[in-house]
Short mmCIF file of C-alpha atoms in Angstrom, two decimals:
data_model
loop_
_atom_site.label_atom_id
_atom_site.label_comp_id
_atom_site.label_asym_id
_atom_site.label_seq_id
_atom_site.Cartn_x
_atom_site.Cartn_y
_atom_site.Cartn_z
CA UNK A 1 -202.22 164.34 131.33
CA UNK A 2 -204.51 165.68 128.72
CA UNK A 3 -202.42 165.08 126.00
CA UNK A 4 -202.68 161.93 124.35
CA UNK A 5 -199.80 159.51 124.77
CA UNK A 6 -198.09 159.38 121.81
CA UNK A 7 -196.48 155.90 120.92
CA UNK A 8 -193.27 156.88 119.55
CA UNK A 9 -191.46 160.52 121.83
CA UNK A 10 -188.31 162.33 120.75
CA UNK A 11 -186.16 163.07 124.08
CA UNK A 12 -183.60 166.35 123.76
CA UNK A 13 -182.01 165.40 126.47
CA UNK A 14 -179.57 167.81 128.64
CA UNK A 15 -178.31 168.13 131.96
CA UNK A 16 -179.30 165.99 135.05
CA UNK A 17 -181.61 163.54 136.49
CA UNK A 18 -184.70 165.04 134.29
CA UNK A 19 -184.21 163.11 130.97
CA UNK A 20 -184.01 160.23 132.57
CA UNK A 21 -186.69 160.76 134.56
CA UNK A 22 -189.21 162.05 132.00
CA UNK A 23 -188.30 158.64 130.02
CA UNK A 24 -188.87 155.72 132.51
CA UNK A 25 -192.82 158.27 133.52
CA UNK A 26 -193.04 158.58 129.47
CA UNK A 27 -192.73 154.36 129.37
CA UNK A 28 -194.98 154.20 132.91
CA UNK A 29 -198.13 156.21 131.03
CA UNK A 30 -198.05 154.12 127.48
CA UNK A 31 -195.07 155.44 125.09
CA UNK A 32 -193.92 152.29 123.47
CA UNK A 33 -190.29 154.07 121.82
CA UNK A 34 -187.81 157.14 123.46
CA UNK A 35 -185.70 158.08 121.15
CA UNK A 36 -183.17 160.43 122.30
CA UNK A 37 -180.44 162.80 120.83
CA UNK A 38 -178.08 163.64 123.65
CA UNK A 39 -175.29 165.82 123.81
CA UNK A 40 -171.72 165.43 124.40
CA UNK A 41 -170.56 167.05 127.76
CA UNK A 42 -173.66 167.66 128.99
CA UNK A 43 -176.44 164.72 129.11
CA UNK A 44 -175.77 161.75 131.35
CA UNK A 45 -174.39 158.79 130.18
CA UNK A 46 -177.24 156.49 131.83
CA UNK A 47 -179.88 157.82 128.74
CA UNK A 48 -178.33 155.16 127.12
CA UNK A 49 -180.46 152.86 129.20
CA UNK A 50 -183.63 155.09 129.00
CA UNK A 51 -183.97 155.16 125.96
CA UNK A 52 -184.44 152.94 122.81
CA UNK A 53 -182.06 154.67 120.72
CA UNK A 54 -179.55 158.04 121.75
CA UNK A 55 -178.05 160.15 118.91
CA UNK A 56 -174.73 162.02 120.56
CA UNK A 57 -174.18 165.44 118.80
CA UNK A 58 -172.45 168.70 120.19
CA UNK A 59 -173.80 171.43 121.03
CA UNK A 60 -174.56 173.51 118.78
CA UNK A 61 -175.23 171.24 115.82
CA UNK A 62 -178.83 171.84 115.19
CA UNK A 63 -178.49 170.36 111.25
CA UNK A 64 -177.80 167.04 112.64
CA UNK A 65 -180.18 167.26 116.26
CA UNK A 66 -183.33 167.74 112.88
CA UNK A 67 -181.58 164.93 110.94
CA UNK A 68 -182.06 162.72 114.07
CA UNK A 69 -185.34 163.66 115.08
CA UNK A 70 -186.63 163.11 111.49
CA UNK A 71 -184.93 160.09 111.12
CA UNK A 72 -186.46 158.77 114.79
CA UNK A 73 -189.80 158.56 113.20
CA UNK A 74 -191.47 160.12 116.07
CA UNK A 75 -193.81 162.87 115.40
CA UNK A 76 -193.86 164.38 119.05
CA UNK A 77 -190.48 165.47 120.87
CA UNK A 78 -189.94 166.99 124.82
CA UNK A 79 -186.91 169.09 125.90
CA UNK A 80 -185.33 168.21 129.20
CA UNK A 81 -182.79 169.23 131.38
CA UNK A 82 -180.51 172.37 131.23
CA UNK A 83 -177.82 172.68 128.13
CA UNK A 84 -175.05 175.62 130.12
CA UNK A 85 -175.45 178.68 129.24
CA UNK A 86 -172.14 179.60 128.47
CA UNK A 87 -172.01 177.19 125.54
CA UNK A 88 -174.37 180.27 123.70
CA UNK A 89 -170.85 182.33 123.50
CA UNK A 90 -168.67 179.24 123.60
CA UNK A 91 -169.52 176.48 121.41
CA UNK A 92 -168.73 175.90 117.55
CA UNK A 93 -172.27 176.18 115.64
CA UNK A 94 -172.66 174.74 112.58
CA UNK A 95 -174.78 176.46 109.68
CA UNK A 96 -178.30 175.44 110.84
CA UNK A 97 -178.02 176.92 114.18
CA UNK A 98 -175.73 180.06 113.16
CA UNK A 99 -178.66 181.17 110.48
CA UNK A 100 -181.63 180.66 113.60
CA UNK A 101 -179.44 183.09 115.67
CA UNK A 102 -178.84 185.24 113.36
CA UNK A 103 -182.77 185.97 113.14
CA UNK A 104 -182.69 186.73 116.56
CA UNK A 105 -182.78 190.51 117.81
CA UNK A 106 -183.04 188.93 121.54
CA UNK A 107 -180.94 185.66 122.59
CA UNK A 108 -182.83 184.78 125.72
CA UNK A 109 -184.43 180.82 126.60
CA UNK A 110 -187.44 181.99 125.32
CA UNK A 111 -186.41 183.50 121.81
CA UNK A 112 -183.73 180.35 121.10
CA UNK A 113 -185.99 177.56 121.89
CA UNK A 114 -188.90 179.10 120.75
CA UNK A 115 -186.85 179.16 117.21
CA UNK A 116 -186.09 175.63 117.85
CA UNK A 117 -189.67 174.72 118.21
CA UNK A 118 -190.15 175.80 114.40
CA UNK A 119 -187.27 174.49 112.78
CA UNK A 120 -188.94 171.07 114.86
CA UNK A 121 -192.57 172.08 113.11
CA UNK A 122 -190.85 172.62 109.48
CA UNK A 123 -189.50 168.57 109.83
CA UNK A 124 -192.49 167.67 110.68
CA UNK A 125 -192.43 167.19 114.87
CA UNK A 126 -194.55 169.28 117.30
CA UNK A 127 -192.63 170.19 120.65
CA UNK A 128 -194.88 169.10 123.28
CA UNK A 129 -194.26 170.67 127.54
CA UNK A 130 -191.40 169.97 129.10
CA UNK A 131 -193.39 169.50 132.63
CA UNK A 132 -195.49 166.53 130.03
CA UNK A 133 -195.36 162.60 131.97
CA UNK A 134 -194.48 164.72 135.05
CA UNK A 135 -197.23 165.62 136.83
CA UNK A 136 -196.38 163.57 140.05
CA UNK A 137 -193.08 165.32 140.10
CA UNK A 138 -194.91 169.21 140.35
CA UNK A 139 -195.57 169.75 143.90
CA UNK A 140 -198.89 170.83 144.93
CA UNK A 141 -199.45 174.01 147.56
CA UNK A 142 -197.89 173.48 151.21
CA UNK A 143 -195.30 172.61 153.02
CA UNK A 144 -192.90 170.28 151.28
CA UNK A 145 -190.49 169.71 154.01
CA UNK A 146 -190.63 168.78 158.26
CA UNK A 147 -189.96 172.50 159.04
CA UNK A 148 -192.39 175.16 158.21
CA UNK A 149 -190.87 178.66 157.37
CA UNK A 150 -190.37 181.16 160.25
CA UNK A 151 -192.67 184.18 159.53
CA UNK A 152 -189.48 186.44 158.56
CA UNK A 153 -189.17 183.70 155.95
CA UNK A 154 -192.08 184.03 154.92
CA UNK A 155 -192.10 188.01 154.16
CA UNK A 156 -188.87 187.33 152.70
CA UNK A 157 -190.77 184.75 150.08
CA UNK A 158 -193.83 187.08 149.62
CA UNK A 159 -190.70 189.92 148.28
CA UNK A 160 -188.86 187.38 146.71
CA UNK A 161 -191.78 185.88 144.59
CA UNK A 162 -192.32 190.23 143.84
CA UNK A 163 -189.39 190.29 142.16
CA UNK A 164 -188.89 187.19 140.95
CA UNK A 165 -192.49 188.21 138.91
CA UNK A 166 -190.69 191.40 137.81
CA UNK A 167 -187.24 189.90 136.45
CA UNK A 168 -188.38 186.61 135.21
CA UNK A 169 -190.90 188.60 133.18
CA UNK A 170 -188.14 191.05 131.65
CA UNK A 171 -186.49 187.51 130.94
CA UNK A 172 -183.70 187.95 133.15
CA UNK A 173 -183.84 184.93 135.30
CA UNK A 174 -186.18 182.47 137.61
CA UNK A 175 -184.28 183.25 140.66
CA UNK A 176 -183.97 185.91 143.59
CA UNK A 177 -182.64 185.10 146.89
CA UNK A 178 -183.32 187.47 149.65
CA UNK A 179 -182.70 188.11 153.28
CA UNK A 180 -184.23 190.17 155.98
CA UNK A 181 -185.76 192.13 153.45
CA UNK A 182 -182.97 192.67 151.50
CA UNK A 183 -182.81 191.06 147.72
CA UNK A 184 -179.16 189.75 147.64
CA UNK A 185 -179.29 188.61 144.05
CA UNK A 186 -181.49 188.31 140.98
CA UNK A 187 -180.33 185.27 138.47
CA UNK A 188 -178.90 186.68 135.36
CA UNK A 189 -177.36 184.76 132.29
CA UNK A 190 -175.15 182.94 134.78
CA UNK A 191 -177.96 180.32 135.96
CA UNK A 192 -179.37 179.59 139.25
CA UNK A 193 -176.52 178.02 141.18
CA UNK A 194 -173.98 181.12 140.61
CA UNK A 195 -176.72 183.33 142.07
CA UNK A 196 -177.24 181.81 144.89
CA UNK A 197 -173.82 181.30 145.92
CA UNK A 198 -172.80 185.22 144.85
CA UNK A 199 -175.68 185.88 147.46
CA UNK A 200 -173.53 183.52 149.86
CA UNK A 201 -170.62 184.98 149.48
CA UNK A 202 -172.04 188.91 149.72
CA UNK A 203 -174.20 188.29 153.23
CA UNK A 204 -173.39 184.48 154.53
CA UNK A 205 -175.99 181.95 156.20
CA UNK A 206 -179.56 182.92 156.54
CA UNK A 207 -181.15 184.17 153.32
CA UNK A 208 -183.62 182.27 151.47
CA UNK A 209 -184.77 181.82 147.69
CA UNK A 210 -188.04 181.69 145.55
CA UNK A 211 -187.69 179.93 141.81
CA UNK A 212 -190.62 181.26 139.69
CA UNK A 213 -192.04 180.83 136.43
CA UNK A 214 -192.80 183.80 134.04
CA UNK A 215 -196.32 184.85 133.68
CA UNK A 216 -197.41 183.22 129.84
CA UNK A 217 -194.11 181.34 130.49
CA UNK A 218 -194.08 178.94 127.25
CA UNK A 219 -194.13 175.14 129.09
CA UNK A 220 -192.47 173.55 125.93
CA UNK A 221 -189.36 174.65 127.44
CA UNK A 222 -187.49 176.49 130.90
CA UNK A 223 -189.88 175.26 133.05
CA UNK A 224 -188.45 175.73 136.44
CA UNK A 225 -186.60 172.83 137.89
CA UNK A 226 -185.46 172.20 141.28
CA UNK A 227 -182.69 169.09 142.10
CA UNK A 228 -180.51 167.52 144.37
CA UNK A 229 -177.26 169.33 142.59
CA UNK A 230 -179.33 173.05 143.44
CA UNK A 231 -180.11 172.03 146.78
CA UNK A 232 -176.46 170.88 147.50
CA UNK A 233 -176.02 174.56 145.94
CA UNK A 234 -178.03 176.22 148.48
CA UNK A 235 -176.99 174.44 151.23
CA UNK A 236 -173.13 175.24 150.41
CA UNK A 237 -174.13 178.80 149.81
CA UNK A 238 -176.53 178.85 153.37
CA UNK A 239 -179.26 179.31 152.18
CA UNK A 240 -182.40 178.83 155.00
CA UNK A 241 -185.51 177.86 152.67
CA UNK A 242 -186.30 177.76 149.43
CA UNK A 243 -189.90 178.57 147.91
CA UNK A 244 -191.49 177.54 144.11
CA UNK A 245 -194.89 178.13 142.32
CA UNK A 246 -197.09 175.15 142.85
CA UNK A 247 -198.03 173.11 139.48
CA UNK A 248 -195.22 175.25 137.73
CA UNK A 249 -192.19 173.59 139.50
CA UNK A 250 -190.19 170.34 138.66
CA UNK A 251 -188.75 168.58 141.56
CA UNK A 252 -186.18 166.31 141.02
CA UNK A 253 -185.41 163.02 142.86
CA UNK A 254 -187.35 164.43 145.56
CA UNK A 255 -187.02 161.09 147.61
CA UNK A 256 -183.18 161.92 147.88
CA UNK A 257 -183.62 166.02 148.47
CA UNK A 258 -182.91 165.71 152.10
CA UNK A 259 -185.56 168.00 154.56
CA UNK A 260 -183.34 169.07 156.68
CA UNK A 261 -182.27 172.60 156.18
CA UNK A 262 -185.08 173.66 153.08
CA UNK A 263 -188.85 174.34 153.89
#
């Protein structure tokens, strides 16, 4: 990393294996403190060892996620993991987070986090990547897997990875899954795990998926993420092969992704 290590490192922490994760390669390359707000429902219970000290809030509570944060004494924070979608029509906001929104004309990853990024600036803490402490987890170019796609796989990536360009620049999602030249679904507000098995369900075993990046895509946040929970996901909803960007893709507990069925 290029970045110099900071000492002390806010963690928002969501969904999954990435907190934790980003925490034990944050303490591997120097940072002395993680201090983490985590949320209720959502983050993993194990932060509790990652870090130094966790802050549990709801989501939604962006007046006390600041309070924490400035009270951590850290100057530099990461966001990791997913927080559900859903919980953007769902959850009880208090004040703080209410009054970002309502600046808003568009409610997309981009807009909302963005916004969070300068509330984090006005208290005093810069947002640094999400993909920051982990490089070793962003695969290079080439085959990840012990099968190498069949070359109707590999048109279907070359249209996926077309579209996926298209949508995930009109911030509609990361994901399309496609088979035999036919896209089956483009990822929408419902995330990438309902897409994929709505493309299941509409043409069975067979298709496969690309997970891209936006072009200018802002790294402090949504950076693409694959995991052992999505591949389970594609697996379930038969899907052949899966394809990401390389250097713009997180890949999660790769020792435990299994080889078998993905390329």
């Amino acid at each position: 990393m290029t970045t110099p290590v900071p000492e002390s490192l806010a963690l928002i922490a969501g969904r999954g294996a990435y907190p934790l994760l980003l925490a034990a390669s944050a303490r591997a390359q120097g940072v002395r403190r993680v201090c983490a707000v985590a949320f209720r429902g959502e983050t993993d219970r194990r932060i509790g060892g990652a870090a130094d000290e966790v802050t549990w809030i709801r989501v939604g509570q962006l007046g006390r996620m600041l309070d924490a944060l400035r009270d951590s004494g850290a100057r530099h924070a990461v966001m990791a993991g997913q927080i559900a979608p859903k919980h953007l029509f769902s959850v009880r906001m208090d004040a703080a987070m209410l009054a970002l929104l309502m600046r808003l004309r568009e409610r997309n990853a981009e807009t909302i986090f963005g916004a969070v990024a300068e509330e984090l600036k006005r208290v005093g803490i810069d947002l640094l990547p999400a993909s920051l402490f982990m490089e070793r987890h962003m695969p290079a170019a080439g085959v990840l897997t012990r099968r190498a796609p069949t070359p109707r796989e590999r048109d279907d990536f070359t249209l996926g990875f077309t579209v996926a360009r298209a949508t995930s620049g009109l911030d509609i999602g990361q994901t399309v899954v496609v088979k035999q030249g036919t896209i089956l679904a483009v990822e929408a507000f419902e995330g990438t795990d309902a897409a994929v098995l709505r493309a299941g369900r509409l043409a069975g075993p067979g298709g496969v998926a690309v997970k891209v990046a936006k072009r200018g895509h802002d790294m402090r946040f949504d950076i693409p993420v694959l995991g052992l929970r999505t591949l389970k996901t594609l697996r379930k909803a038969g899907i052949a092969a899966v394809a990401v960007e390389a250097g713009r893709c997180i890949i999660l507990e790769r020792e435990r992704c299994s080889p078998r069925r993905t390329a």
